[in-house]
Tab-separated table of C-alpha atoms in Angstrom:
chain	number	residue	atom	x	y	z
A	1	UNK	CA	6.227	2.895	-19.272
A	2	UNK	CA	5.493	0.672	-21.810
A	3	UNK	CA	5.981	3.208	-25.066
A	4	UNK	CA	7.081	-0.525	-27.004
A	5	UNK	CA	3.515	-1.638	-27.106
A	6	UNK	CA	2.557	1.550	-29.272
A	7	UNK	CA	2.368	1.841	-32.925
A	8	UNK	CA	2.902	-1.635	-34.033
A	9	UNK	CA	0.811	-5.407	-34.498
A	10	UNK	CA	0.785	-4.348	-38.414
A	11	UNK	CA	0.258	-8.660	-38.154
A	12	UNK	CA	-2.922	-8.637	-36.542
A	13	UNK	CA	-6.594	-7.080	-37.541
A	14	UNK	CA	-8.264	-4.755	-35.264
A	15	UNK	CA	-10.546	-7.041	-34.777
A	16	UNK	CA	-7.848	-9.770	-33.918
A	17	UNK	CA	-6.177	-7.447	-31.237
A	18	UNK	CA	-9.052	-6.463	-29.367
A	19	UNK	CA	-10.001	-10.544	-29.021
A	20	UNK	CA	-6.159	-10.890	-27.943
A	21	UNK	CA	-6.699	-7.924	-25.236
A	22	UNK	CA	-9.928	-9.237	-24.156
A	23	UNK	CA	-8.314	-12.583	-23.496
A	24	UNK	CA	-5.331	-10.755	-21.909
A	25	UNK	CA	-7.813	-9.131	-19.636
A	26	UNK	CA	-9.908	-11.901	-19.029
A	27	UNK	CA	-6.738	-14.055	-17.951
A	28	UNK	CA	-5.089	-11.249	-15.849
A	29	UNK	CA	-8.367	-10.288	-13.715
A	30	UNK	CA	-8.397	-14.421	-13.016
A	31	UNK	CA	-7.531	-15.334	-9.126
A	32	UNK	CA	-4.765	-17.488	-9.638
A	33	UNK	CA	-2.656	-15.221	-11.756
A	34	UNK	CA	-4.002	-11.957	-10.075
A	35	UNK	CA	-2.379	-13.808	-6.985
A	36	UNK	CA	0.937	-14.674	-8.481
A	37	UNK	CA	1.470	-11.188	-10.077
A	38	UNK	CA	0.529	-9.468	-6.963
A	39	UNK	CA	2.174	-11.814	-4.507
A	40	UNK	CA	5.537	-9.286	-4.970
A	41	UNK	CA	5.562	-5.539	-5.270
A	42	UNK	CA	8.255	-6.089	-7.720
A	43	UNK	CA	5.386	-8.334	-9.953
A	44	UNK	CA	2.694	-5.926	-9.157
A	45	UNK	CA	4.042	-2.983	-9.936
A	46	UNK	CA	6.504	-3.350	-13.197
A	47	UNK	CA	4.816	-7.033	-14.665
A	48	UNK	CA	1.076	-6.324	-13.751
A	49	UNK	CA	0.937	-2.930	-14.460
A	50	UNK	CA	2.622	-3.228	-18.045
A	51	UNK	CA	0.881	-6.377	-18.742
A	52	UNK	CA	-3.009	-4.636	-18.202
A	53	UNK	CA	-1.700	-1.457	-19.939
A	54	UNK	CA	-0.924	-3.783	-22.996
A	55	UNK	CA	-3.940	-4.760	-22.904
A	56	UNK	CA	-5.409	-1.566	-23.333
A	57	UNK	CA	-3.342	-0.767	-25.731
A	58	UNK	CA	-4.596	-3.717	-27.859
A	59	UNK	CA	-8.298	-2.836	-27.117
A	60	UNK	CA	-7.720	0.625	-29.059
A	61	UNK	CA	-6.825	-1.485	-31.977
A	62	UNK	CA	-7.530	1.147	-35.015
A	63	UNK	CA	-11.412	1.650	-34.985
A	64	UNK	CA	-13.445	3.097	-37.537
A	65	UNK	CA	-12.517	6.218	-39.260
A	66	UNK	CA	-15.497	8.212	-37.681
A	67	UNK	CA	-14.402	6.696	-33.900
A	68	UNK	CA	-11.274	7.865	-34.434
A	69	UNK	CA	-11.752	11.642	-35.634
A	70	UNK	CA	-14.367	12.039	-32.791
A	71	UNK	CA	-11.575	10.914	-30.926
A	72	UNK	CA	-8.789	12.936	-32.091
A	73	UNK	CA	-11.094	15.856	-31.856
A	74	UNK	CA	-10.852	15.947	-27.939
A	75	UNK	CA	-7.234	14.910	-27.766
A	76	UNK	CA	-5.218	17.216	-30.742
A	77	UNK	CA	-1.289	16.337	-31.017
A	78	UNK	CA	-2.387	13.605	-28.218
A	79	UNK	CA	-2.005	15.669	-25.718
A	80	UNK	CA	-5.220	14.843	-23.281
A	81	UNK	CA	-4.537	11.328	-23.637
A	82	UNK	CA	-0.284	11.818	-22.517
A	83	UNK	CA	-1.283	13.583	-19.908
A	84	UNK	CA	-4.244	11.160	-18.613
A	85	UNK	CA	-1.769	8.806	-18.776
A	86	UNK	CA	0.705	10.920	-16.824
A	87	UNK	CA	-1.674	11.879	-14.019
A	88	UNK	CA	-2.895	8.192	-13.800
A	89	UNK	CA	0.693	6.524	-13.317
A	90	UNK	CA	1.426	9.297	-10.876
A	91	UNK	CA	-1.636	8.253	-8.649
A	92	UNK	CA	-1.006	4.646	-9.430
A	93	UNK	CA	2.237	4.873	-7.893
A	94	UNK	CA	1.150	6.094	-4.587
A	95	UNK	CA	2.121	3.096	-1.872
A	96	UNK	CA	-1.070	3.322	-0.466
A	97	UNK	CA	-2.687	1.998	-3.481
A	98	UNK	CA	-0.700	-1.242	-4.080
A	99	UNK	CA	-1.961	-1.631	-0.692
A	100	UNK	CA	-5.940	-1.223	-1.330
A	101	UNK	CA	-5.462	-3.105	-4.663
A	102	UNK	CA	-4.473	-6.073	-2.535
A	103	UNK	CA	-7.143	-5.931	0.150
A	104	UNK	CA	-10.265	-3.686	-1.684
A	105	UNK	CA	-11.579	-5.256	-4.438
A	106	UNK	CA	-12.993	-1.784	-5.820
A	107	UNK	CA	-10.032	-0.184	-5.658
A	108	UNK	CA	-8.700	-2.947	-7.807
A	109	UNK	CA	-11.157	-3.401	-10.341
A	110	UNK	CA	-10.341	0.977	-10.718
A	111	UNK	CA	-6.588	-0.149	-10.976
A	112	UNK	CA	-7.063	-1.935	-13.427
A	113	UNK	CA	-9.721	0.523	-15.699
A	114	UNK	CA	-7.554	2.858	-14.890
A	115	UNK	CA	-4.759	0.935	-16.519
A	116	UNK	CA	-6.219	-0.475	-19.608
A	117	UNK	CA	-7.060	3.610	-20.320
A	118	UNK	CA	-3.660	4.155	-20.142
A	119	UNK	CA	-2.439	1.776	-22.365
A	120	UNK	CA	-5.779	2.555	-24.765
A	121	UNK	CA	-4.657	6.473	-24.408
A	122	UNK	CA	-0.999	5.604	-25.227
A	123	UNK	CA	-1.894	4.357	-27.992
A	124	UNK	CA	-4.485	7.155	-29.244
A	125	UNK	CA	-2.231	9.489	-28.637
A	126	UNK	CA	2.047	8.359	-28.841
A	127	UNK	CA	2.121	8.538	-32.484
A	128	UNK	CA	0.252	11.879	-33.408
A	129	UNK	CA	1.852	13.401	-30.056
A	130	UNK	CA	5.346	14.164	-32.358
A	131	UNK	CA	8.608	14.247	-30.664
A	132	UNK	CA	7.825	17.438	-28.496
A	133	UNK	CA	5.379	16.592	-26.773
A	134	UNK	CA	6.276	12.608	-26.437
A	135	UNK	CA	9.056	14.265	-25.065
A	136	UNK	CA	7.113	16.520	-22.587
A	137	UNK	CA	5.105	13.688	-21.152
A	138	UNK	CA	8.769	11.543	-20.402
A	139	UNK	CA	10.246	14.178	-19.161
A	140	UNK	CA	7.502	14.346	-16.237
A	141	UNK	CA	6.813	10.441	-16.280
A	142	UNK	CA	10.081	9.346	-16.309
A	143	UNK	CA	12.120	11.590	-13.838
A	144	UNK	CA	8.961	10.627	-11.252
A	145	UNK	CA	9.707	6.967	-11.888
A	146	UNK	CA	13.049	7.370	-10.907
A	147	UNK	CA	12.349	9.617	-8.158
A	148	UNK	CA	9.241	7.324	-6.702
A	149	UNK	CA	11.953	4.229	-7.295
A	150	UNK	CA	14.966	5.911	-5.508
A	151	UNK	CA	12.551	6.832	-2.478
A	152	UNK	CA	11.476	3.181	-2.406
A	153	UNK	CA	15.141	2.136	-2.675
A	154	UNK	CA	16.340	4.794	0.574
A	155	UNK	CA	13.045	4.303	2.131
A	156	UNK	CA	13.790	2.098	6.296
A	157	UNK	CA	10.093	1.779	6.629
A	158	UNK	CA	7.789	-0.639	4.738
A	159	UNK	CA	5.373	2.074	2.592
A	160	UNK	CA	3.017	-1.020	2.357
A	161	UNK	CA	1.988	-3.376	4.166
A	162	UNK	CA	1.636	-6.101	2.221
A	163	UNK	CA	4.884	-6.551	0.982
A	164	UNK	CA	8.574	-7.241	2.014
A	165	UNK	CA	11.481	-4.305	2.641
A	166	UNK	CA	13.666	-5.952	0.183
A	167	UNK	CA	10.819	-6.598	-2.076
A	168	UNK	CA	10.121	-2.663	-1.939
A	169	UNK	CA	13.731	-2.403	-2.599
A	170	UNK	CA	13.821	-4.574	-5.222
A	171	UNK	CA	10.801	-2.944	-7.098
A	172	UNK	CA	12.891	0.243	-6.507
A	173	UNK	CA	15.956	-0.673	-8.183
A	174	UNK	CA	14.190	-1.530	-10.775
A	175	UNK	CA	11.733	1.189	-11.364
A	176	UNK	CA	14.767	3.242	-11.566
A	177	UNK	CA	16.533	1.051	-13.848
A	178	UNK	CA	13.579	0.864	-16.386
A	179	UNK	CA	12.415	4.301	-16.227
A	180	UNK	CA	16.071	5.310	-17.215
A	181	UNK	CA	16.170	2.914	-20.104
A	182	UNK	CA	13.279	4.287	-21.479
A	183	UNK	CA	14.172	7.857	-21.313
A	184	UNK	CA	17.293	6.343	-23.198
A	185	UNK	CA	15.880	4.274	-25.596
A	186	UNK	CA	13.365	7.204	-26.234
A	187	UNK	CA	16.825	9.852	-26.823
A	188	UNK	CA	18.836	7.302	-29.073
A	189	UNK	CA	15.229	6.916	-30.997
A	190	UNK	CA	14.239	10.685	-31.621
A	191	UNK	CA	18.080	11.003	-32.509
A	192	UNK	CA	18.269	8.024	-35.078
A	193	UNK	CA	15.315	9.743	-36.493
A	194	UNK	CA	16.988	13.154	-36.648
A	195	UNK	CA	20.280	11.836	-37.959
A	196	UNK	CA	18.645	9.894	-41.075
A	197	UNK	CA	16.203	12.679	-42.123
A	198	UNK	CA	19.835	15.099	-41.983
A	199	UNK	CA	21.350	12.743	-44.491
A	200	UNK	CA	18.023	11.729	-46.681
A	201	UNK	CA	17.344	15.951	-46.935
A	202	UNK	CA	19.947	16.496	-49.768
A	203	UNK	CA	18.894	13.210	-51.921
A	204	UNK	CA	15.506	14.583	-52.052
A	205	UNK	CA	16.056	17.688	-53.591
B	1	UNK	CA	-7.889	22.521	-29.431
B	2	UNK	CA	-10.371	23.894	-27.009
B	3	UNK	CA	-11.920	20.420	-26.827
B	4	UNK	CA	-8.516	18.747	-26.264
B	5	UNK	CA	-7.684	21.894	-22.930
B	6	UNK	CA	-11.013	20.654	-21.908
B	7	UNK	CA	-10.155	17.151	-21.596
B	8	UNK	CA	-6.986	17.525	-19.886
B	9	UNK	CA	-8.160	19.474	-17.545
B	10	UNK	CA	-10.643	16.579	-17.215
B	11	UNK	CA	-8.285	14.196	-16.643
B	12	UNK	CA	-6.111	16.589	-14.159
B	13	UNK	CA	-9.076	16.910	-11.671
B	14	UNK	CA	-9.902	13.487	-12.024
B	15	UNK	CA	-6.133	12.614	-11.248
B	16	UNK	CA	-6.432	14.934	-8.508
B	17	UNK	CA	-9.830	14.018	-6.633
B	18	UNK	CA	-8.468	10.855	-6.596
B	19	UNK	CA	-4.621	11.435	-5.227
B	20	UNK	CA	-6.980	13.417	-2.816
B	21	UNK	CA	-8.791	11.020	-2.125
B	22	UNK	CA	-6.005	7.970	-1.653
B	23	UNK	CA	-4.079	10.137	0.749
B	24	UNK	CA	-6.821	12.095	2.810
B	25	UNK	CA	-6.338	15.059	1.261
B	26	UNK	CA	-2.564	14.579	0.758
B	27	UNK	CA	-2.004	13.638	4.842
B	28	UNK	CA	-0.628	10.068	3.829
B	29	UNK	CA	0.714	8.179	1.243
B	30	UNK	CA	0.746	4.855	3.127
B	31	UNK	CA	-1.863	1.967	3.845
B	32	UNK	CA	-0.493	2.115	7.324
B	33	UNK	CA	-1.240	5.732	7.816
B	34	UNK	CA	-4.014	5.970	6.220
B	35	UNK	CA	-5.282	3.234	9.187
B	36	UNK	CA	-3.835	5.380	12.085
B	37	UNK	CA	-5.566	8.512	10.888
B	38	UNK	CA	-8.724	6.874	10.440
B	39	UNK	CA	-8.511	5.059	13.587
B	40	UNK	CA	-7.377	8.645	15.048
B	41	UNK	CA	-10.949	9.692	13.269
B	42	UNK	CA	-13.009	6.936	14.122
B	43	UNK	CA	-12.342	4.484	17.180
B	44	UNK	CA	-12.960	0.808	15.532
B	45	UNK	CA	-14.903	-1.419	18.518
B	46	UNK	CA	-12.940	-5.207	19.612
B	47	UNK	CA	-14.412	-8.147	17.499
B	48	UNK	CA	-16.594	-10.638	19.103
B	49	UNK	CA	-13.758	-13.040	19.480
B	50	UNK	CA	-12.693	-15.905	22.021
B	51	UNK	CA	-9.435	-15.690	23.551
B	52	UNK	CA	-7.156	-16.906	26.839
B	53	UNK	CA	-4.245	-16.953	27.597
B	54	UNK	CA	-1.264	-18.137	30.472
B	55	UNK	CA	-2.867	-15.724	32.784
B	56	UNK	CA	-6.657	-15.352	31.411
B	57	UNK	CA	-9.290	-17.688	32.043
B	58	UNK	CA	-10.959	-18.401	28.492
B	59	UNK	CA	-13.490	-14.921	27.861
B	60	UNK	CA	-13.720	-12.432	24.947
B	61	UNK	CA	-11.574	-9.795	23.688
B	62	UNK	CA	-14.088	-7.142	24.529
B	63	UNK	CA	-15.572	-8.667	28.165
B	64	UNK	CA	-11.377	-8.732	29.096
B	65	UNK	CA	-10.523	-5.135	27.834
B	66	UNK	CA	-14.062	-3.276	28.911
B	67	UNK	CA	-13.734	-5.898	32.303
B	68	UNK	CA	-11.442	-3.578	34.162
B	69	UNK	CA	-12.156	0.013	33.264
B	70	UNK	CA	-9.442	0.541	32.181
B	71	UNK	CA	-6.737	1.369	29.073
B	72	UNK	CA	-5.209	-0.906	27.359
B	73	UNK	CA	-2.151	-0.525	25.592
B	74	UNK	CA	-2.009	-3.578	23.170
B	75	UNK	CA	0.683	-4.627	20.399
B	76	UNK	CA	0.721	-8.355	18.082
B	77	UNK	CA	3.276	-10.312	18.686
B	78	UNK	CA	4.581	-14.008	18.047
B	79	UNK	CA	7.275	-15.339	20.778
B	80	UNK	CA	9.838	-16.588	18.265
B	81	UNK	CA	10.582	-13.182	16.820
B	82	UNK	CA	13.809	-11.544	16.745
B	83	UNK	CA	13.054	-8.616	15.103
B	84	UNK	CA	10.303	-5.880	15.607
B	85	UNK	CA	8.719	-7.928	18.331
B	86	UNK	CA	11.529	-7.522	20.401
B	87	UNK	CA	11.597	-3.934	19.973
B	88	UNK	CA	7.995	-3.688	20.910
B	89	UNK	CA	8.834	-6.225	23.812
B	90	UNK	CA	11.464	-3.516	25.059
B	91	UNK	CA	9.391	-0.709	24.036
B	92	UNK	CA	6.274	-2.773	26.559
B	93	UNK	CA	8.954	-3.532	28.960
B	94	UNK	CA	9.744	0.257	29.709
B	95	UNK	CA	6.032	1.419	29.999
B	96	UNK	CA	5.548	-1.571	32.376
B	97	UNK	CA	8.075	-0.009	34.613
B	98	UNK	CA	6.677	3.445	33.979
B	99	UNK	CA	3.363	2.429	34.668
B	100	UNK	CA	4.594	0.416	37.969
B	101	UNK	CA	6.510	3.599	39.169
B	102	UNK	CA	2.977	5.097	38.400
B	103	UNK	CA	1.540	2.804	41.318
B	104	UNK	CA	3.930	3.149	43.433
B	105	UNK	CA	3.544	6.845	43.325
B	106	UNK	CA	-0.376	6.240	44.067
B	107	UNK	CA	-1.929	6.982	41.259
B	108	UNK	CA	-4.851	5.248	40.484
B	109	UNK	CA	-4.970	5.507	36.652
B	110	UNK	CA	-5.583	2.173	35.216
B	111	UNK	CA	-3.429	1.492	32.092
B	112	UNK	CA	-2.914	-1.722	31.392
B	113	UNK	CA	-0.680	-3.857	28.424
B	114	UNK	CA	-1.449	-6.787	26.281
B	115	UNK	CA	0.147	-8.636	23.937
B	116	UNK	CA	-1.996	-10.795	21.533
B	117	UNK	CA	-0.053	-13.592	19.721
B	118	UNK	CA	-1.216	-14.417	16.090
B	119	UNK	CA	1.078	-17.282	15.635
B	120	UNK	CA	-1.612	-19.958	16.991
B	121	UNK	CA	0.379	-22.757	15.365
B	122	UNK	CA	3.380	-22.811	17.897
B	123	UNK	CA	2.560	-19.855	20.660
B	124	UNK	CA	0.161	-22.042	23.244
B	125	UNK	CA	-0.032	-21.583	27.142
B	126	UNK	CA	3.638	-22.392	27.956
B	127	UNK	CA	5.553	-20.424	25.330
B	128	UNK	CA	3.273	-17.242	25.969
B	129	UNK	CA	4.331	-18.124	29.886
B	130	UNK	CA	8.064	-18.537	29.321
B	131	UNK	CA	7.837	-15.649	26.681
B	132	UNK	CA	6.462	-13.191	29.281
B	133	UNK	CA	8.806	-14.491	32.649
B	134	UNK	CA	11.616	-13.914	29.996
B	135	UNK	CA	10.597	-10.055	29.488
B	136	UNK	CA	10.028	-10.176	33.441
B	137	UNK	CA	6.180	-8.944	32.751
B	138	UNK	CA	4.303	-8.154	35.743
B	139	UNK	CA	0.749	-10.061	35.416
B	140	UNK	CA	-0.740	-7.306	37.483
B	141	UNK	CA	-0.094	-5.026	34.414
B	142	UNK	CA	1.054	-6.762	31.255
B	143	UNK	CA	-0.632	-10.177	30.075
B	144	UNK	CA	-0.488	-12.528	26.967
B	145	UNK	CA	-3.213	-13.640	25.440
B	146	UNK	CA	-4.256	-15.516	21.913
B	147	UNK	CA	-7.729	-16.006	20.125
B	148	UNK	CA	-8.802	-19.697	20.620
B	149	UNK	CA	-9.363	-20.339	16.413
B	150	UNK	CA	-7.673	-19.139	13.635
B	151	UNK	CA	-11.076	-17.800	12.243
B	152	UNK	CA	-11.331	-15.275	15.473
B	153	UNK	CA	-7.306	-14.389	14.734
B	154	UNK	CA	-8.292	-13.282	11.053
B	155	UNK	CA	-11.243	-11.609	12.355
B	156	UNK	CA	-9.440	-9.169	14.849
B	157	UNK	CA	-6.779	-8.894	12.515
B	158	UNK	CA	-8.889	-7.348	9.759
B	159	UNK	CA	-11.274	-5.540	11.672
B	160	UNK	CA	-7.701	-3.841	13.428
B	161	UNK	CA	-5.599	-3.510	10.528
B	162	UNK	CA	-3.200	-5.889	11.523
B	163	UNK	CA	-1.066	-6.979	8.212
B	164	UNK	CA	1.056	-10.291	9.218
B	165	UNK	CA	2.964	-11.607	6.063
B	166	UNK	CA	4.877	-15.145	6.091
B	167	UNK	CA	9.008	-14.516	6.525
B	168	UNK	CA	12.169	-16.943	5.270
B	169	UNK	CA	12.904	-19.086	8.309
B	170	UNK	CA	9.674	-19.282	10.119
B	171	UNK	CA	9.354	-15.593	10.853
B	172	UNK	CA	6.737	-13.389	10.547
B	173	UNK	CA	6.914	-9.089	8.955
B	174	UNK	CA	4.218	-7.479	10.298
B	175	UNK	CA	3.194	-3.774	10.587
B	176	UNK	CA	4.557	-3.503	14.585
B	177	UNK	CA	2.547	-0.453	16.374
B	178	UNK	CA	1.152	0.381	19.913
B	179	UNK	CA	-2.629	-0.084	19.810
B	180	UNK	CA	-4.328	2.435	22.526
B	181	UNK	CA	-7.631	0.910	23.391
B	182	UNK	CA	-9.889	2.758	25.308
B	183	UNK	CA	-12.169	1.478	28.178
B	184	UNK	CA	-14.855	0.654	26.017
B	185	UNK	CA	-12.890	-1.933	23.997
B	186	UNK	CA	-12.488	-0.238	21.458
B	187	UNK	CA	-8.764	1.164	19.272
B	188	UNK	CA	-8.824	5.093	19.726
B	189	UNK	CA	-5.257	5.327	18.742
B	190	UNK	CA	-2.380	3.852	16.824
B	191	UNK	CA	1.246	5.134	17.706
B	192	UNK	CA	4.165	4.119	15.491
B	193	UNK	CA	6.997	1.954	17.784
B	194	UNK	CA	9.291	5.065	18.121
B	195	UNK	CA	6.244	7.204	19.931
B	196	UNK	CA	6.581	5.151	23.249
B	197	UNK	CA	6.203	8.203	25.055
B	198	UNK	CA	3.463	9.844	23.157
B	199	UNK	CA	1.082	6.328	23.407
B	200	UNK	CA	1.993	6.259	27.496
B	201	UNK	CA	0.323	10.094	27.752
B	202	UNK	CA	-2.083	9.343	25.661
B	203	UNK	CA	-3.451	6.473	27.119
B	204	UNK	CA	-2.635	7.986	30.875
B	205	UNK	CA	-4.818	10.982	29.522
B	206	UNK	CA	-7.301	8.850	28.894
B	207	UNK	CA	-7.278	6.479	31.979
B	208	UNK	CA	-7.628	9.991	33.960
B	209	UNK	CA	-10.562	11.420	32.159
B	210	UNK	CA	-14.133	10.455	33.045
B	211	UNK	CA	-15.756	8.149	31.869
């Protein structure tokens, strides 16, 4: 969902990041914004969620060497950490829990752990995943976006009740819309990357 | 790589006892039935809370449901909408007459309706009154009430699991059901708009059983 937030911030230290993602955090779990994020299921779902996931992200800034192989021991080729993240944007995406996030302050502050271990896991895991399985993980994340945003799209019943029809709508089209793009972006990407190493393979011989 | 199957599998049951535990064992995936199947599970009492209305003296939610003995059948409304509340308004309408042909027939099962309004702001005495002669509601079996303060509204919405979210133009969205309350005061059963029938037998079937 938000694959852009991996790899990258060459700019900033580890130690730099992890301040940035604990103000992130720190700013996100306030009322005011909490409010304004989750006053839409639009907001909640594709600004909030990205937003605390980015955050996680920047917490697993590059720790030391000994962190990290204990780490990659449990999670070779990233695979435990793509498919924790799988699994917990397929329960995230139930209706029911946009619902309880609203109204059950437990369920919220697990939202939001939840989310911050997806973007740390992400991150752990996109770059050593290679192109197979990065491309086993979206092809089960992204065809359930889509499929989760067309049912919200075709759906004549409010799946929660704290937010609008057209607002479920709304968050449909566009769950649809961005879950396509990054399947997309994703393709053109892994192809790029195939085309050059075709035409660098003669020069280095 | 052992270490790395063990951890996904990890993360799959934790995934799972979760989902399972979101949607009652994969029952629901919605807030709103989620609360009928607990309600279903576990009748939730009447709050404490004030209330009177066109045709009721000033008492409490639970002295005017328990008062009678007998079932109430009660749905949220406000008296300016033009949307789901007049469904449930046609939907009350019909078991009114069902319930009056019921009387007629001599039967002595005591279902009764009410409709609480939770727009305090503009639904006082006289537009509950005009509200209910303009759905031609018998007071004998169908009556409008409204809690007296806002902080009695919020209560019996929450404790309920009444959602009522601000509209364009003055409206109100709300999540519109039939409320079956026993004669104890307290919400046995919630039926979705489109189970009119279903909410009539149940709450017949429960006016006829003793006690």
């Amino acid at each position: 969902m938000s694959g852009g937030v991996v790899g990258g911030h060459r700019g900033f230290g580890a130690g730099a990041q992890r301040a940035i993602a604990l103000g992130l955090m720190a700013a996100l779990a306030t009322p005011w914004l909490r409010e304004a994020l989750e006053a839409t299921m639009t907001r909640h779902m594709l600004m909030q969620f990205p937003l605390v996931m980015l955050a996680g992200a920047l917490l697993a800034a590059p720790a030391d060497g000994r962190l990290r192989a204990r780490i990659a021991r449990w999670n070779a080729h990233g695979i435990a950490g793509l498919v924790f993240c799988a699994v917990a944007l397929a329960v995230l995406m139930i209706p029911r829990v946009l619902d309880l996030a609203v109204r059950d302050a437990w369920v919220e502050c697990a939202k939001g752990g939840a989310l911050v271990a997806c973007g740390a896991a992400l991150r752990l895991s996109w770059r050593t995943a290679g192109a197979i399985v990065q491309g086993f993980f979206l092809g089960n994340v992204v065809p359930m976006s889509i499929a989760i945003g067309q049912l919200y799209v075709d759906s004549p019943l409010r799946l929660c009740n704290a937010y609008q029809l057209d607002d479920q709508q709304r968050l449909g089209a566009w769950l649809t819309g961005s879950a396509a793009t990054l399947g997309v972006l994703w393709l053109l990407g892994i192809s790029w990357r195939m085309i050059r190493s075709d035409s660098d393979a003669p020069a280095q011989r | 790589m052992l270490r790395t199957a063990l951890s996904s599998a990890m993360a799959i049951a934790l995934g799972y006892g979760a989902a399972s535990w979101l949607t009652h064992d994969f029952q629901v995936w919605t807030d709103e039935g989620a609360r009928r199947l607990e309600v279903a599970l576990k009748p939730i009492a009447s709050p404490d809370i004030a209330i009177h209305g066109p045709t009721t003296a000033a008492t409490t939610l639970p002295a005017l449901l328990a008062g009678e003995g007998g079932v109430t059948i009660v749905d949220f409304v406000y008296t300016r909408c033009v949307t789901a509340c007049l469904a449930l308004g046609s939907v009350f309408q019909q078991i009114q007459q069902a319930l009056l042909a019921d009387a007629a027939a001599g039967q002595r099962d005591r279902v009764r309706l009410l409709s609480i309004s939770f727009d305090l702001a503009r639904d006082d005495d006289a537009a509950l009154a005009s509200y209910a002669a303009r759905l031609h509601a018998d007071p004998g079996v169908w009556r409008f009430v409204r809690p007296m303060d806002a902080a009695g509204l919020s209560a019996l919405l929450r404790r309920w699991g009444v959602v009522v979210l601000d509209a364009p133009f003055g409206e109100f969205e709300h999540n519109a059901a039939l409320l079956v309350i026993d004669r104890h005061g307290r919400m046995v059963r919630v039926f979705d708009l489109s189970e009119q029938q279903l909410a009539l037998d149940y709450a017949r079937h429960l006016a006829r059983s003793v006690p």
